[in-house]
């Protein structure tokens, strides 16, 4: 269970980072 929880948590964090990165890229492209 612990390994599964850590895996799910890391996957959620990775998805959150990816979403923020895409939003940041969108802002940069609109600014140019």
PDB file of N, CA and C in Angstrom:
ATOM      1  N   UNK A   1       0.846  -1.208   0.000  1.00  0.00           N
ATOM      2  CA  UNK A   1       0.000   0.000   0.000  1.00  0.00           C
ATOM      3  C   UNK A   1       0.880   1.257   0.000  1.00  0.00           C
ATOM      4  N   UNK A   2       1.948   1.243   0.784  1.00  0.00           N
ATOM      5  CA  UNK A   2       2.801   2.426   0.863  1.00  0.00           C
ATOM      6  C   UNK A   2       3.403   2.748  -0.487  1.00  0.00           C
ATOM      7  N   UNK A   3       3.924   1.718  -1.184  1.00  0.00           N
ATOM      8  CA  UNK A   3       4.526   1.950  -2.496  1.00  0.00           C
ATOM      9  C   UNK A   3       3.510   2.521  -3.466  1.00  0.00           C
ATOM     10  N   UNK A   4       2.282   2.001  -3.413  1.00  0.00           N
ATOM     11  CA  UNK A   4       1.229   2.473  -4.314  1.00  0.00           C
ATOM     12  C   UNK A   4       0.905   3.933  -4.018  1.00  0.00           C
ATOM     13  N   UNK A   5       0.830   4.282  -2.730  1.00  0.00           N
ATOM     14  CA  UNK A   5       0.483   5.657  -2.339  1.00  0.00           C
ATOM     15  C   UNK A   5       1.552   6.623  -2.827  1.00  0.00           C
ATOM     16  N   UNK A   6       2.815   6.225  -2.650  1.00  0.00           N
ATOM     17  CA  UNK A   6       3.914   7.091  -3.078  1.00  0.00           C
ATOM     18  C   UNK A   6       3.864   7.263  -4.592  1.00  0.00           C
ATOM     19  N   UNK A   7       3.582   6.173  -5.301  1.00  0.00           N
ATOM     20  CA  UNK A   7       3.522   6.233  -6.765  1.00  0.00           C
ATOM     21  C   UNK A   7       2.402   7.162  -7.209  1.00  0.00           C
ATOM     22  N   UNK A   8       1.228   7.037  -6.605  1.00  0.00           N
ATOM     23  CA  UNK A   8       0.088   7.890  -6.965  1.00  0.00           C
ATOM     24  C   UNK A   8       0.407   9.349  -6.654  1.00  0.00           C
ATOM     25  N   UNK A   9       1.044   9.586  -5.522  1.00  0.00           N
ATOM     26  CA  UNK A   9       1.352  10.955  -5.114  1.00  0.00           C
ATOM     27  C   UNK A   9       2.345  11.569  -6.103  1.00  0.00           C
ATOM     28  N   UNK A  10       3.359  10.820  -6.479  1.00  0.00           N
ATOM     29  CA  UNK A  10       4.353  11.336  -7.423  1.00  0.00           C
ATOM     30  C   UNK A  10       3.701  11.604  -8.776  1.00  0.00           C
ATOM     31  N   UNK A  11       2.785  10.735  -9.193  1.00  0.00           N
ATOM     32  CA  UNK A  11       2.101  10.933 -10.469  1.00  0.00           C
ATOM     33  C   UNK A  11       1.270  12.202 -10.426  1.00  0.00           C
ATOM     34  N   UNK A  12       0.609  12.469  -9.306  1.00  0.00           N
ATOM     35  CA  UNK A  12      -0.221  13.669  -9.172  1.00  0.00           C
ATOM     36  C   UNK A  12       0.659  14.915  -9.222  1.00  0.00           C
ATOM     37  N   UNK A  13       1.789  14.865  -8.546  1.00  0.00           N
ATOM     38  CA  UNK A  13       2.704  16.009  -8.532  1.00  0.00           C
ATOM     39  C   UNK A  13       3.227  16.266  -9.943  1.00  0.00           C
ATOM     40  N   UNK A  14       3.561  15.206 -10.656  1.00  0.00           N
ATOM     41  CA  UNK A  14       4.082  15.359 -12.020  1.00  0.00           C
ATOM     42  C   UNK A  14       3.022  15.993 -12.912  1.00  0.00           C
ATOM     43  N   UNK A  15       1.758  15.564 -12.758  1.00  0.00           N
ATOM     44  CA  UNK A  15       0.679  16.131 -13.575  1.00  0.00           C
ATOM     45  C   UNK A  15       0.497  17.609 -13.245  1.00  0.00           C
ATOM     46  N   UNK A  16       0.575  17.962 -11.973  1.00  0.00           N
ATOM     47  CA  UNK A  16       0.405  19.355 -11.566  1.00  0.00           C
ATOM     48  C   UNK A  16       1.519  20.210 -12.173  1.00  0.00           C
ATOM     49  N   UNK A  17       2.753  19.708 -12.116  1.00  0.00           N
ATOM     50  CA  UNK A  17       3.879  20.455 -12.679  1.00  0.00           C
ATOM     51  C   UNK A  17       3.694  20.636 -14.181  1.00  0.00           C
ATOM     52  N   UNK A  18       3.214  19.591 -14.855  1.00  0.00           N
ATOM     53  CA  UNK A  18       3.025  19.664 -16.304  1.00  0.00           C
ATOM     54  C   UNK A  18       1.975  20.710 -16.645  1.00  0.00           C
ATOM     55  N   UNK A  19       0.896  20.767 -15.858  1.00  0.00           N
ATOM     56  CA  UNK A  19      -0.164  21.742 -16.107  1.00  0.00           C
ATOM     57  C   UNK A  19       0.367  23.161 -15.930  1.00  0.00           C
ATOM     58  N   UNK A  20       1.127  23.386 -14.862  1.00  0.00           N
ATOM     59  CA  UNK A  20       1.676  24.724 -14.617  1.00  0.00           C
ATOM     60  C   UNK A  20       2.661  25.102 -15.718  1.00  0.00           C
ATOM     61  N   UNK A  21       3.424  24.139 -16.205  1.00  0.00           N
ATOM     62  CA  UNK A  21       4.399  24.408 -17.260  1.00  0.00           C
ATOM     63  C   UNK A  21       3.685  24.828 -18.536  1.00  0.00           C
ATOM     64  N   UNK A  22       2.589  24.170 -18.865  1.00  0.00           N
ATOM     65  CA  UNK A  22       1.845  24.504 -20.081  1.00  0.00           C
ATOM     66  C   UNK A  22       1.230  25.890 -19.954  1.00  0.00           C
ATOM     67  N   UNK A  23       0.739  26.228 -18.762  1.00  0.00           N
ATOM     68  CA  UNK A  23       0.159  27.556 -18.554  1.00  0.00           C
ATOM     69  C   UNK A  23       1.248  28.610 -18.700  1.00  0.00           C
ATOM     70  N   UNK A  24       2.432  28.328 -18.178  1.00  0.00           N
ATOM     71  CA  UNK A  24       3.556  29.265 -18.263  1.00  0.00           C
ATOM     72  C   UNK A  24       3.947  29.457 -19.728  1.00  0.00           C
ATOM     73  N   UNK A  25       4.005  28.368 -20.490  1.00  0.00           N
ATOM     74  CA  UNK A  25       4.360  28.459 -21.906  1.00  0.00           C
ATOM     75  C   UNK A  25       3.323  29.280 -22.656  1.00  0.00           C
ATOM     76  N   UNK A  26       2.045  29.110 -22.307  1.00  0.00           N
ATOM     77  CA  UNK A  26       0.976  29.856 -22.975  1.00  0.00           C
ATOM     78  C   UNK A  26       1.158  31.351 -22.719  1.00  0.00           C
ATOM     79  N   UNK A  27       1.491  31.722 -21.504  1.00  0.00           N
ATOM     80  CA  UNK A  27       1.694  33.137 -21.164  1.00  0.00           C
ATOM     81  C   UNK A  27       2.881  33.691 -21.948  1.00  0.00           C
ATOM     82  N   UNK A  28       3.952  32.934 -22.022  1.00  0.00           N
ATOM     83  CA  UNK A  28       5.154  33.386 -22.734  1.00  0.00           C
ATOM     84  C   UNK A  28       4.842  33.592 -24.212  1.00  0.00           C
ATOM     85  N   UNK A  29       4.127  32.652 -24.813  1.00  0.00           N
ATOM     86  CA  UNK A  29       3.824  32.762 -26.243  1.00  0.00           C
ATOM     87  C   UNK A  29       2.899  33.943 -26.519  1.00  0.00           C
ATOM     88  N   UNK A  30       1.967  34.206 -25.605  1.00  0.00           N
ATOM     89  CA  UNK A  30       1.044  35.327 -25.809  1.00  0.00           C
ATOM     90  C   UNK A  30       1.753  36.663 -25.615  1.00  0.00           C
ATOM     91  N   UNK A  31       2.791  36.652 -24.778  1.00  0.00           N
ATOM     92  CA  UNK A  31       3.502  37.903 -24.499  1.00  0.00           C
ATOM     93  C   UNK A  31       4.346  38.331 -25.697  1.00  0.00           C
ATOM     94  N   UNK A  32       4.845  37.361 -26.440  1.00  0.00           N
ATOM     95  CA  UNK A  32       5.729  37.688 -27.569  1.00  0.00           C
ATOM     96  C   UNK A  32       4.920  38.292 -28.715  1.00  0.00           C
TER      97      UNK A  32
END
